[in-house]
Coordinates of C-alpha atoms in Angstrom, one line a residue:
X1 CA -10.4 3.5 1.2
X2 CA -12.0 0.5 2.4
X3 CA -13.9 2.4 4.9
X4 CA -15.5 4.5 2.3
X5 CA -16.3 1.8 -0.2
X6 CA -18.2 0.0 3.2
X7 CA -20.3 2.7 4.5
X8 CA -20.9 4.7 0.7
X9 CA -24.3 3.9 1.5
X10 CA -24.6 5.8 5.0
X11 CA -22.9 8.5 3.2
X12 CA -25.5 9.0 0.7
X13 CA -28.3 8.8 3.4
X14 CA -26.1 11.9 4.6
X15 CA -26.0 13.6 2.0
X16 CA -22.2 13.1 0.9
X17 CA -20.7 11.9 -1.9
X18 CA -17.2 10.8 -1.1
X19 CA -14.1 11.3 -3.0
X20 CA -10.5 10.0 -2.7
X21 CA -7.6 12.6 -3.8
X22 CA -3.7 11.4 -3.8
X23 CA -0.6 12.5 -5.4
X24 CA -0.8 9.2 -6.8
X25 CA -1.5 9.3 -11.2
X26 CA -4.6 8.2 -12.4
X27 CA -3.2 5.0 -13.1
X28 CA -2.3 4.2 -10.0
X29 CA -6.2 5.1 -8.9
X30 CA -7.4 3.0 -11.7
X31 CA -5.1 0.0 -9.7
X32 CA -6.4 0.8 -6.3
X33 CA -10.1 1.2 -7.5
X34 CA -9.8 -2.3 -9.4
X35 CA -7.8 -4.1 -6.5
X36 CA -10.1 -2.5 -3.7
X37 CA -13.8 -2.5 -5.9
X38 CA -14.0 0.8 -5.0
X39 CA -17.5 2.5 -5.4
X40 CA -16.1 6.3 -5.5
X41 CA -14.4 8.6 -7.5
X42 CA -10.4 9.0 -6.9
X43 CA -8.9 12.3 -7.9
X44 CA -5.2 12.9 -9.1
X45 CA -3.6 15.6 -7.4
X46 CA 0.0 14.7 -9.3
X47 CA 1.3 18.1 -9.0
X48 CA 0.5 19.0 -6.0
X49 CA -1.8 21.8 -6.2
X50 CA -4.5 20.7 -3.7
X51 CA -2.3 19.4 -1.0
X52 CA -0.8 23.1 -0.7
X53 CA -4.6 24.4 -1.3
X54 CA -5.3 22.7 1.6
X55 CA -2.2 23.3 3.8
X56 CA -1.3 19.9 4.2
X57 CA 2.2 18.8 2.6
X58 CA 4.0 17.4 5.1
X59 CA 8.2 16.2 4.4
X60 CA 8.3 12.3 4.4
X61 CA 10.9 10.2 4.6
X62 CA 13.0 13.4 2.1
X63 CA 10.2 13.8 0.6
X64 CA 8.5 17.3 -0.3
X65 CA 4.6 17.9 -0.2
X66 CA 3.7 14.3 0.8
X67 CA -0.2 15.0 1.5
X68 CA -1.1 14.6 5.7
X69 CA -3.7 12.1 5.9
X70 CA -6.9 14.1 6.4
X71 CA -10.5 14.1 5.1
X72 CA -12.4 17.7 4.5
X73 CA -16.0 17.6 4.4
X74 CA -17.2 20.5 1.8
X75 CA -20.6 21.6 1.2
X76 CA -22.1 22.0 -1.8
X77 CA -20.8 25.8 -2.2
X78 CA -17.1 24.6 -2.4
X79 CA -17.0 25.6 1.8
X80 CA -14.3 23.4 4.0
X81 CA -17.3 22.7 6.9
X82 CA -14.8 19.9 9.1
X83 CA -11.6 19.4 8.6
X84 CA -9.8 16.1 10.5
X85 CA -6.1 15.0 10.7
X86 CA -4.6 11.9 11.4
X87 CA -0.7 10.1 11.7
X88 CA 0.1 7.5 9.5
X89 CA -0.8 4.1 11.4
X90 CA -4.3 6.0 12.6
X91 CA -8.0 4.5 11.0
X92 CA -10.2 7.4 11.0
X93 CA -13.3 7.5 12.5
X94 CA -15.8 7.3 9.3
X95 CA -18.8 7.1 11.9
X96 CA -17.7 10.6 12.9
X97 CA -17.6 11.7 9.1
X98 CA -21.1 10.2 8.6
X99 CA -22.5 11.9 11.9
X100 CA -21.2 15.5 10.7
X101 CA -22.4 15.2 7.5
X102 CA -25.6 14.6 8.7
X103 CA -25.6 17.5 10.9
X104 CA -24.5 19.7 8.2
X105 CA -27.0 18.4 5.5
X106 CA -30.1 19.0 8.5
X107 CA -28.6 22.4 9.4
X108 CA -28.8 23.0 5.3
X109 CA -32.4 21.9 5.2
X110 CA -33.0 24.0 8.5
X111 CA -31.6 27.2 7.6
X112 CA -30.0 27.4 4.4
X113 CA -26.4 27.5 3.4
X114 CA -26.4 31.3 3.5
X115 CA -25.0 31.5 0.1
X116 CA -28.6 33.1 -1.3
X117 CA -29.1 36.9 -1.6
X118 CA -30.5 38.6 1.1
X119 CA -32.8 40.5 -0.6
X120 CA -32.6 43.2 2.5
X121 CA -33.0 40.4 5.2
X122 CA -30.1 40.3 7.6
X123 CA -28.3 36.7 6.5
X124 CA -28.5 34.4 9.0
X125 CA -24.7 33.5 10.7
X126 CA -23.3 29.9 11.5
X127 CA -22.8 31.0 15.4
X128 CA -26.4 31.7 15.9
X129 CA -27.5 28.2 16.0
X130 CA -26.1 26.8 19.1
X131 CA -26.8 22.8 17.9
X132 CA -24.2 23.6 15.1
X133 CA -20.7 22.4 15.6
X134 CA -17.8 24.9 16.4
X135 CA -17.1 27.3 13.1
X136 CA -14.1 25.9 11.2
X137 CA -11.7 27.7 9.6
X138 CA -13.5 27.8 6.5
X139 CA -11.5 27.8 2.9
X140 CA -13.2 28.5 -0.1
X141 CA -12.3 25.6 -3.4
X142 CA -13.9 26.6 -6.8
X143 CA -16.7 23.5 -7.8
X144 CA -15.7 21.0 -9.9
X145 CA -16.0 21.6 -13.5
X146 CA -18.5 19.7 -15.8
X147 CA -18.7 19.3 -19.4

């Protein structure tokens, strides 16, 4: 969390407003984010719902749906772009977070996000543009809602 609270700045350059999720309760967030000045948002996935949305429960230590440590980037249409995995005692590689994003948000400028009508035009597929990463498996998550 550290990592993201140090280089939030680089992140917005990219584009990227980060997020934290857990199974922890918002309590617990509201400790870590006070203990750790953190400068982003955590989200409370208490029951569970995301880390099966995302295929990442994991059994630890007896333990049922423990969330895999992992860090999605999503696009602005709720579209899983990169997807990264790590074991427990591994410290992710933000510079390679920051680097895609940055990608993705010039490949967005570039050529859209292929999410607007064609309007008889032939839409315009991620593989056709050889400076864009390998496709992901891409999951669709509905947008957050605001009220």
């Amino acid at each position: 969390m550290e990592l993201l609270r140090d280089r939030r700045a680089a992140f917005e350059e990219a584009g990227v407003q980060p997020v934290g999720i857990s199974r922890d309760s918002q309590w617990c967030h509201i400790a870590w984010t006070q203990a750790l000045d953190l400068n982003f948002g955590l989200l409370s996935d208490f029951n569970g719902d995301a880390v099966r949305a995302f295929d990442i429960a994991i059994e630890f230590r007896g333990f049922q749906d423990v969330a895999r440590r992992s860090a999605f980037l999503i696009d602005g249409t709720g579209t899983v772009r990169n997807a990264w995995y790590y074991e427990t005692g591994d410290v992710p590689d933000v510079e390679e977070w920051i680097e895609h994003s940055a990608k993705l948000q010039t490949a967005s400028r570039s050529y859209g996000t292929g999410t607007s009508p064609t309007r008889g035009r032939r839409r315009r597929r991620w593989a056709s543009y050889p400076e864009r990463p390998a496709r992901p498996s891409l999951h669709r998550i509905p947008p957050p809602h605001t009220t």
